Each structure stands twice: as structure tokens, then as C-alpha cells.
Short mmCIF file of C-alpha atoms and ligand atoms in Angstrom, two decimals:
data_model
loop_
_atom_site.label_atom_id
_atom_site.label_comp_id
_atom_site.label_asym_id
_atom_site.label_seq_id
_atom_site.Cartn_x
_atom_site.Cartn_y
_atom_site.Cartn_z
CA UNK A 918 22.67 7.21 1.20
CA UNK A 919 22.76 3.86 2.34
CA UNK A 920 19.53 2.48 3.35
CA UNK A 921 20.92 -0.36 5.73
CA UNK A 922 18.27 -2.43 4.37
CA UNK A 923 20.70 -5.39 3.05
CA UNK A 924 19.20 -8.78 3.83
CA UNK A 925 16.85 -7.72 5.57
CA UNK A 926 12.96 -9.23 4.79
CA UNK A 927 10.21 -7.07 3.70
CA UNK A 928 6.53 -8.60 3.39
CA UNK A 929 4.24 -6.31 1.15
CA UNK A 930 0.83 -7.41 0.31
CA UNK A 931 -0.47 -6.49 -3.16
CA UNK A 932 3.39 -6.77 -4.37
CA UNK A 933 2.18 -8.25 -7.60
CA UNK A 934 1.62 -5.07 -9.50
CA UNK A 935 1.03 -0.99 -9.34
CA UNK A 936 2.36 0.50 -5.93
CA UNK A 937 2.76 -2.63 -4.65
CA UNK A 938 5.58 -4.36 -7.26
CA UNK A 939 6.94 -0.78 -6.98
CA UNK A 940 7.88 -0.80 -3.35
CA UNK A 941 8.67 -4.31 -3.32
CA UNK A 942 11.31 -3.48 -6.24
CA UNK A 943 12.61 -0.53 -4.30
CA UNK A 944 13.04 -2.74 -1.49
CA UNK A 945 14.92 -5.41 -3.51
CA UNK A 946 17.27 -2.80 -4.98
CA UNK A 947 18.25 -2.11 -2.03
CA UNK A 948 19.43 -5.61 -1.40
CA UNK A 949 16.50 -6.78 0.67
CA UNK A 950 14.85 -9.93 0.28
CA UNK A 951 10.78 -9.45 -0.20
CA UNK A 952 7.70 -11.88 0.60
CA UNK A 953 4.89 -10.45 -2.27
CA UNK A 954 1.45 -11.24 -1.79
CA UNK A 955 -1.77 -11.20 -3.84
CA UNK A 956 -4.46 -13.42 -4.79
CA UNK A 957 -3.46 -14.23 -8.51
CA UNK A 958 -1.25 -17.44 -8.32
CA UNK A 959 0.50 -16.62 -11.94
CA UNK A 960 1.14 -12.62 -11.28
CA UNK A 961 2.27 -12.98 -7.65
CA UNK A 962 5.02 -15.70 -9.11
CA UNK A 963 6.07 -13.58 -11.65
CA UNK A 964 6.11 -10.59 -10.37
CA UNK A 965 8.34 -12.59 -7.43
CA UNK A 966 10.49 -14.03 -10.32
CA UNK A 967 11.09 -11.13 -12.08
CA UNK A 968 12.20 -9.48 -8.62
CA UNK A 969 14.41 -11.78 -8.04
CA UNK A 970 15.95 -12.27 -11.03
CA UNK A 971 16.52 -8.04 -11.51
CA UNK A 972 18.27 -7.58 -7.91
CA UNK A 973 19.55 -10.93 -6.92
CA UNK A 974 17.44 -11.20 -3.66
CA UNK A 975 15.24 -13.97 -2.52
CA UNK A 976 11.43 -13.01 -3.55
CA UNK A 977 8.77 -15.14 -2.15
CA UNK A 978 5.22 -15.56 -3.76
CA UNK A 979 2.46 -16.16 -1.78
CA UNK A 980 -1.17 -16.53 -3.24
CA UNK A 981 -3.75 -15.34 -0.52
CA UNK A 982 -6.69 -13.51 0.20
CA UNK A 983 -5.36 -11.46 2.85
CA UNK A 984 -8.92 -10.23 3.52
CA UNK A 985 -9.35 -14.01 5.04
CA UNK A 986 -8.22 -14.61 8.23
CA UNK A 987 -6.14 -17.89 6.80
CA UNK A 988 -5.06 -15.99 4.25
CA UNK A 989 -3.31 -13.59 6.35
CA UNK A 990 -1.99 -16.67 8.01
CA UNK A 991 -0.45 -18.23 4.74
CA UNK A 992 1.65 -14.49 4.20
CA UNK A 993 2.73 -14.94 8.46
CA UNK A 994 3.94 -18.42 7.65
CA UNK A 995 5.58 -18.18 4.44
CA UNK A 996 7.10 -14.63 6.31
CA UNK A 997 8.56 -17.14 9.38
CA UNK A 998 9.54 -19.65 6.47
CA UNK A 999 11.94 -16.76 4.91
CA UNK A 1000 13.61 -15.93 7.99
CA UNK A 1001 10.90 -13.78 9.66
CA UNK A 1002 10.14 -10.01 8.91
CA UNK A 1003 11.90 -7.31 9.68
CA UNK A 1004 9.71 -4.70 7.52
CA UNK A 1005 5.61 -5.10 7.07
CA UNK A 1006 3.83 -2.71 4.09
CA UNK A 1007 0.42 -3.22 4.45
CA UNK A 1008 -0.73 -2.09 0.76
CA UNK A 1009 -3.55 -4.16 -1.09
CA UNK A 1010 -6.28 -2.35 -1.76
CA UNK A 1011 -8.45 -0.95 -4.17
CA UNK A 1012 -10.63 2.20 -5.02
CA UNK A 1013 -14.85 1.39 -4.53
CA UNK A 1014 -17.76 3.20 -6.63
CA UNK A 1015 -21.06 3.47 -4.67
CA UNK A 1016 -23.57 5.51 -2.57
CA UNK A 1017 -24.42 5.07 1.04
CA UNK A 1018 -27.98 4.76 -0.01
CA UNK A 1019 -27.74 2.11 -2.24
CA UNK A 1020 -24.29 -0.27 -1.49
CA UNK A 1021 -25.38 -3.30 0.93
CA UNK A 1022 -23.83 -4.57 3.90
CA UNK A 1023 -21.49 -6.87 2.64
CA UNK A 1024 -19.84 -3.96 0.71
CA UNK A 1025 -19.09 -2.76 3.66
CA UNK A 1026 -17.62 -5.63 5.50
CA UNK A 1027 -15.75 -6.84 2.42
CA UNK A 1028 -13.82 -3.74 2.30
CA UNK A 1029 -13.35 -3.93 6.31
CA UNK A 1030 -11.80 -6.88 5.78
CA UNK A 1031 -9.23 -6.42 2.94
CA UNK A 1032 -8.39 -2.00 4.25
CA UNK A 1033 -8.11 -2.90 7.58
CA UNK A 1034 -8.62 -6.28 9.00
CA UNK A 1035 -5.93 -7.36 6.99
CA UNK A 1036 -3.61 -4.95 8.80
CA UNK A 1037 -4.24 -6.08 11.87
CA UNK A 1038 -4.02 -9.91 11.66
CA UNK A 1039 -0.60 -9.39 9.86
CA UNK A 1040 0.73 -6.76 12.09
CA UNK A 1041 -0.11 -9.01 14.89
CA UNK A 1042 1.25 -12.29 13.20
CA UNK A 1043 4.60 -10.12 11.64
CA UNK A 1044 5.56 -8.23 14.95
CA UNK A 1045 6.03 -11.74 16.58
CA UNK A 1046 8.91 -12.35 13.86
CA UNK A 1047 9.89 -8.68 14.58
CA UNK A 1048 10.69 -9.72 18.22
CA UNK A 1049 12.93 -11.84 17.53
CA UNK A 1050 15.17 -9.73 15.35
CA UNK A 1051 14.71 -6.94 18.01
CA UNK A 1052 12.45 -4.70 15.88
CA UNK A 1053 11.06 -3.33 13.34
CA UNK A 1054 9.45 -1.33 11.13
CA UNK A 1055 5.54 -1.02 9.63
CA UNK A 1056 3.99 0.98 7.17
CA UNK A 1057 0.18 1.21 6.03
CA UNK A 1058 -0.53 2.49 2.66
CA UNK A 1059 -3.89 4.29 3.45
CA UNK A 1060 -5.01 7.65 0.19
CA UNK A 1061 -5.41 10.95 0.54
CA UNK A 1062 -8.92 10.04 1.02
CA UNK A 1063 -8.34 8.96 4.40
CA UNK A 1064 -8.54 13.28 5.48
CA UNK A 1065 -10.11 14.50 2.09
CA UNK A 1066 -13.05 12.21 0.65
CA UNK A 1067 -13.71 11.55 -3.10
CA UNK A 1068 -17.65 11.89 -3.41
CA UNK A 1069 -17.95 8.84 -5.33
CA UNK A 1070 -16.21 6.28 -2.83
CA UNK A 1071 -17.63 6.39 0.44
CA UNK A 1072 -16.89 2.75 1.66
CA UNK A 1073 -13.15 3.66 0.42
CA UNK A 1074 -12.67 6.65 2.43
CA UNK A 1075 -14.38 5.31 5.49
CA UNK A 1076 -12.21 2.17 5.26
CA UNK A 1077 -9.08 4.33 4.80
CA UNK A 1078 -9.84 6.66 7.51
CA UNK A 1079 -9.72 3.90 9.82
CA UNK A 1080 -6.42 1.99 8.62
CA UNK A 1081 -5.07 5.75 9.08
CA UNK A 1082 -6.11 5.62 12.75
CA UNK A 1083 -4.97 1.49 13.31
CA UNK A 1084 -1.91 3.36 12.17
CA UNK A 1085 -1.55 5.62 15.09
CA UNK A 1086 -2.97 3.09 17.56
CA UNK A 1087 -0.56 0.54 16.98
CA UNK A 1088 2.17 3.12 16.79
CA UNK A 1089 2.10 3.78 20.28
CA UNK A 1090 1.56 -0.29 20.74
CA UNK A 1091 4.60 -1.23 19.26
CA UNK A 1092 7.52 1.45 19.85
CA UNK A 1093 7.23 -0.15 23.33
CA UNK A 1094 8.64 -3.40 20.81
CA UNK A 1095 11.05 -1.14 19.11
CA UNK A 1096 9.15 -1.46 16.12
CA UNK A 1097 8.03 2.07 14.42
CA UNK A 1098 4.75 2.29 12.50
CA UNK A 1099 3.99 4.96 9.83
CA UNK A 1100 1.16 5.50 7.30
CA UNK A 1101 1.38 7.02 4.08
CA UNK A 1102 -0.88 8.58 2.47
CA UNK A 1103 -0.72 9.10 -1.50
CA UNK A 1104 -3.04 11.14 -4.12
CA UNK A 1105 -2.80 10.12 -7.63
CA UNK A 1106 -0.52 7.57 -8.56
CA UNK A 1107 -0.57 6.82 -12.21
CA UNK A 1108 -0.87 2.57 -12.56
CA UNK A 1109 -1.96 0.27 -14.29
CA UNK A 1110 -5.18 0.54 -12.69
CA UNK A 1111 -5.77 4.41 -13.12
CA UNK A 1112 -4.66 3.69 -16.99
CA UNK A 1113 -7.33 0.98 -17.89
CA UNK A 1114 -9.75 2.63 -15.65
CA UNK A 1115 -9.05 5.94 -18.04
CA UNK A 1116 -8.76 3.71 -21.25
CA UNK A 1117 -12.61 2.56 -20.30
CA UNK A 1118 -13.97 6.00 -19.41
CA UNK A 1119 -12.13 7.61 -22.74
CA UNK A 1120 -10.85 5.21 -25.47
CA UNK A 1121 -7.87 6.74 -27.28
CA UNK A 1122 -8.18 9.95 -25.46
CA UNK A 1123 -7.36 7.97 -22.03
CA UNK A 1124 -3.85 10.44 -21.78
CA UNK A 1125 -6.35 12.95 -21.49
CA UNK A 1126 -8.54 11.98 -18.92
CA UNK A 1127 -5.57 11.64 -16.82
CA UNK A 1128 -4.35 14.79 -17.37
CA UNK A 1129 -8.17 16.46 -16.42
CA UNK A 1130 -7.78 14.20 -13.63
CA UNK A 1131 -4.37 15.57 -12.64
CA UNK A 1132 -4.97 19.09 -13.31
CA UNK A 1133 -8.73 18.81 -11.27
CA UNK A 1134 -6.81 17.18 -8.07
CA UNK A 1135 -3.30 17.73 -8.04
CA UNK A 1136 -1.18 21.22 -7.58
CA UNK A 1137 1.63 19.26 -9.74
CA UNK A 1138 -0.74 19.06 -12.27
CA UNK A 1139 0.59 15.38 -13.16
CA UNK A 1140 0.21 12.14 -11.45
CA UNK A 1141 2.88 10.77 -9.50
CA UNK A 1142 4.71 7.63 -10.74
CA UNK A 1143 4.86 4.58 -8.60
CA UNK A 1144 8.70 4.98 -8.27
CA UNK A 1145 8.61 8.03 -6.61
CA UNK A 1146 6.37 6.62 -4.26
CA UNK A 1147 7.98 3.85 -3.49
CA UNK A 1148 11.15 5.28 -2.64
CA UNK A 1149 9.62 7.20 -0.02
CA UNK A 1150 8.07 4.27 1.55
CA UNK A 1151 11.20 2.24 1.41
CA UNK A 1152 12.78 5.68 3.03
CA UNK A 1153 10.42 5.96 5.86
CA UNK A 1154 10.69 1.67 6.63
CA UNK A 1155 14.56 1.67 6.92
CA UNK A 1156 16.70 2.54 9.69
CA UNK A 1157 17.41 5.84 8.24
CA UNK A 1158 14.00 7.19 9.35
CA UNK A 1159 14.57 5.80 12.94
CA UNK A 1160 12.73 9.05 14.92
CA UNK A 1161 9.79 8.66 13.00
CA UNK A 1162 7.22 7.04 14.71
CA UNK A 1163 3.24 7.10 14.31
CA UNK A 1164 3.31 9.88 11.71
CA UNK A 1165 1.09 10.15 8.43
CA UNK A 1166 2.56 11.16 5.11
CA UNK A 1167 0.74 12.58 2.19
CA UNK A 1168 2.61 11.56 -0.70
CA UNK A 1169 0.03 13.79 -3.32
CA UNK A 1170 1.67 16.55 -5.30
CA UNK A 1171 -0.40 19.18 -3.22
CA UNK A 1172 -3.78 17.35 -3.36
CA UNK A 1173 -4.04 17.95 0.55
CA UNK A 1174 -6.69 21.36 0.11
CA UNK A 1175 -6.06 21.43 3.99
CA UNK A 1176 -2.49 22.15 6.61
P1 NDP B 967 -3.55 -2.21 -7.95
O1 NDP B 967 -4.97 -2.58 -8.23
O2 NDP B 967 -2.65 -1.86 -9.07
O3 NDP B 967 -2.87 -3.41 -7.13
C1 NDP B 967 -3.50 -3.96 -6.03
C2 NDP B 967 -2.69 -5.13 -5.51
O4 NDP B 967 -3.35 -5.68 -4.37
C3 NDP B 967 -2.57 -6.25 -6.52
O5 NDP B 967 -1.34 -6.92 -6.33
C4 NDP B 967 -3.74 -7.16 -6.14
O6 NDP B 967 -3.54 -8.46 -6.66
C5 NDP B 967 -3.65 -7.05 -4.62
N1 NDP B 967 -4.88 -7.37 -3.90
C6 NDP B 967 -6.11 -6.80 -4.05
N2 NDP B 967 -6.99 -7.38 -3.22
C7 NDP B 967 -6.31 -8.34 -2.52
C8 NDP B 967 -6.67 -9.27 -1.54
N3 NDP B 967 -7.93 -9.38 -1.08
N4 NDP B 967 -5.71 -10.09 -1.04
C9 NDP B 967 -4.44 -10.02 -1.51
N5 NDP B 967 -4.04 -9.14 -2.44
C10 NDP B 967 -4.97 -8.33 -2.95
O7 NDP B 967 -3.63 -1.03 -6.87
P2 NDP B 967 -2.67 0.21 -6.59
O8 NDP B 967 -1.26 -0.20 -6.75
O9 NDP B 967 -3.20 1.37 -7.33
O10 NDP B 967 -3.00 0.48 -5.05
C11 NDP B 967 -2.27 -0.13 -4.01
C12 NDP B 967 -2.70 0.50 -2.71
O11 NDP B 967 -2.47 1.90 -2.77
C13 NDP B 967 -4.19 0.33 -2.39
O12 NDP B 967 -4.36 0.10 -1.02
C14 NDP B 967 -4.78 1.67 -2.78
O13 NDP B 967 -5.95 1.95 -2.06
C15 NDP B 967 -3.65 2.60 -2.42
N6 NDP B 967 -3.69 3.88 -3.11
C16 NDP B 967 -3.57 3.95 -4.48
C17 NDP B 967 -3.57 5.18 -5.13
C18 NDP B 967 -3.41 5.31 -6.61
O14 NDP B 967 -3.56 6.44 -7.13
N7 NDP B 967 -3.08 4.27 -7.35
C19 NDP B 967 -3.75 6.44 -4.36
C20 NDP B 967 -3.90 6.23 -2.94
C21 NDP B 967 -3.85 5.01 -2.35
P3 NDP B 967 -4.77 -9.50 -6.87
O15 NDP B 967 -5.87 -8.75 -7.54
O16 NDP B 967 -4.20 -10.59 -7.69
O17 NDP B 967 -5.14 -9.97 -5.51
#
């Protein structure tokens, strides 16, 4: 199936590893040109150069904190720079470890700022660029623990629950712009993250841990890889998925306990 993503321009934050890299490769192979984001200066730019070299396409580093309000603005300007976006993944993120009881306020904010603030200054900023190329398409990478809470990570699920719901507000916002907005929602998705996480918790018996993991959570009894995410995403952002609008996707091997 052809995607009808050629030269086209794809901005996904936290494209310099794990899900991230993995839909900004699927983008690439697909002959679209990506602007990656993420706050390491040396992974960003080689994550960027190894895209670019692999596929051909134009891959564009940027170094920001998009949890900053400026850094959001570096990622719309270097966006406008590469011909303005056509596709927005907003996917930088990460897991939290804490109870309500004891995590402070800042916790709190800092993990407003990077789940969802950063969605909506750069869905703001991007759908400008969007206008001009007379649409678009946007995609929030939320977790399964937007609908079904891990015990251990409230500030996570709380956070994720309401990118889920930006999700579906600015859905109905921006169809009006022709541009469709979608969240997905994945379980476990084995990266580099989950493996030195387990490699801490376990040692050498890290496969393990996984596996307990997987077979506790996940129907499939295995986690998903970040490919098979990430072709999904890249799916639901091109024009092939053009009467899908304001939906939520679990991506999760049967984790969802719930219809
Ligand atoms: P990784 O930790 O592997 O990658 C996170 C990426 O985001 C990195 O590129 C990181 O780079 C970047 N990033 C983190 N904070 C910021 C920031 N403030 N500004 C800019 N970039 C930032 O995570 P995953 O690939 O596992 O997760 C990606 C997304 O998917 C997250 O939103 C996560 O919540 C979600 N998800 C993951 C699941 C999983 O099982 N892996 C399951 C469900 C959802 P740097 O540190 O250099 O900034």
C-alpha cells in the first residue's frame, strides 16, 4: 500500500531513540523527510544522521526541551525552516515512580509540562505550517495508562489521561482546518528503556523480568517491538487513514482489561 507520504515533513519529538527513532524511521522509509527532537545534542544528531543516511530523506536535529515554552519554539522554527509540517507526533515522554502522598509539586508540574503542555504549544505553533499546505495530520502518543492506571505511577497516568483528552479536544478544533488528530495508546513496548530498567531490577536474568512483565500485563504474553508500533502510527498519520478523526488506539497486545 502506498502511504502517499513522499516528501512530505513529519516533526516527532523524542525521535532520538525507543518509539520515537522508530516512528521517525517508519516515516523516512516511506520517503518522508522528518524534524527529530530531544534534549541530547549528540543523540538527536545522530539519530538524524543515521536517518538520513538509511532512507535518503532530509532529517533535521533539533536539541530542545520541549517541556519549555522556547523549546517548543526552537522544534516550530526549525519545522518552518524545513518547509513546514505536514504531520506532528507528539511522543516524548517518560514513565514516573512515586506516591501521591509523598511526590511534591514540582513533580507534578514538570510532568504537565513535558505530557501535555508540550502538545499544545506545538500543535498550536505546527497547525499554522499545516495551513498553509491545506492540512494535516496529528498524533499524540499517550499509554495504556491513560484508561487503566499502573499503581506505581500516578503523576504518569494523570498526565496521560489528560494528553488523551487534549487529543479529543483539539480533534474537533482542527478538522474544521482539515487537519485530523488521533491518539494512540500503547502497552508494553520493549526499548531501550524497559531493557536497562529490567537489567537494573534483575542483572543477567533481565530477559526474564520482561517476560513476568509480559505475561503479568499482556494477553500476547510478549512485549511489542517498536516497529510494530510505529507502523501503525505512521498508518493512522497518512492520507490512507483520512476518516479517522479524534479516535484513541490501544496499541497493547490485549492489555486493555476493559471494551
Ligand atoms: P525513551 O525514554 O526511549 O525515549 C524518550 C525520548 O523522548 C528520547 O528521545 C528523549 O531524549 C526524549 N525526551 C524526553 N524528555 C524530553 C524533553 N523534555 N524534551 C525533549 N525530548 C525529550 O521512551 P519511549 O520510547 O519508551 O517512550 C516514548 C513515548 O511513548 C513516551 O511518551 C512514553 O510515555 C510512551 N509510551 C511508552 C511505552 C513503552 O512501553 N515504552 C508504553 C506506552 C507509552 P532526551 O532524553 O535526550 O531528551
Amino acid at each position: 500500500m502506498d502511504l502517499e507520504l513522499k516528501g512530505k515533513l513529519a516533526v516527532v519529538t523524542g525521535g532520538s531513540k525507543g518509539i520515537g527513532l522508530g516512528i521517525a524511521r517508519a516515516f523516512a522509509r516511506e520517503g518522508a523527510n522528518v524534524v527529530i527532537t530531544a534534549r541530547t545534542h549528540e543523540a538527536v544528531e545522530e539519530a538524524a544522521r543515521g536517518i538520513a543516511e538509511d532512507y535518503g530523506v532530509t532529517a533535521v536535529p533539533v536539541a530542545s526541551d520541549v517541556a519549555t515554552a522556547s523549546g517548543c519554539q526552537a522544534v516550530i522554527d526549525a519545522a518552518a525552516a524545513a518547509g513546514g509540517a505536514d504531520i506532528f507526533v507528539s511522543n516524548a515522554g517518560t514513565g514516573s515512580n512515586e506516591t501521591v502522598a509523598d511526590a511534591p509539586d514540582e513533580k507534578w508540574t514538570d510532568y504537565w509540562d513535558l505530557h501535555v503542555m508540550a502538545a499544545v504549544r506545538l500543535s498550536r505553533g505546527l497547525a499554522d505550517q499545516m495551513d498553509t499546505k491545506g492540512g494535516g495530520a496529528m498524533l499524540m502518543n499517550a499509554s495504556i495508562c491513560a484508561v487503566q492506571p499502573l499503581w506505581y505511577e500516578p503523576i504518569y497516568n494523570t498526565t496521560k489521561a489528560a494528553l488523551l483528552m487534549f487529543g479529543k479536544c483539539l480533534s474537533s478544533e482542527m478538522i474544521k482546518r482539515n487537519i485530523r488528530v488521533n491518539t494512540v495508546n500503547p502497552g508494553l513496548i520493549r526499548t531501550p528503556d524497559w531493557e536497562r530498567t529490567a537489567r537494573e531490577l534483575r542483572g543477567d536474568g533481565w530477559e526474564d523480568y520482561l517476560q513476568e512483565v509480559a505475561d503479568e500485563h499482556a494477553d500476547i504474553k510478549r512485549f511489542g517491538s517498536v516497529e510494530e508500533l510505529a507502523d501503525f502510527c505512521v498508518f493512522l498519520c497518512s492520507p490512507r487513514a483520512a476518516y479517522s478523526v479524534g479516535s484513541a488506539y490501544h496499541v497493547d497486545g490485549g492489555m486493555l482489561k476493559t471494551v
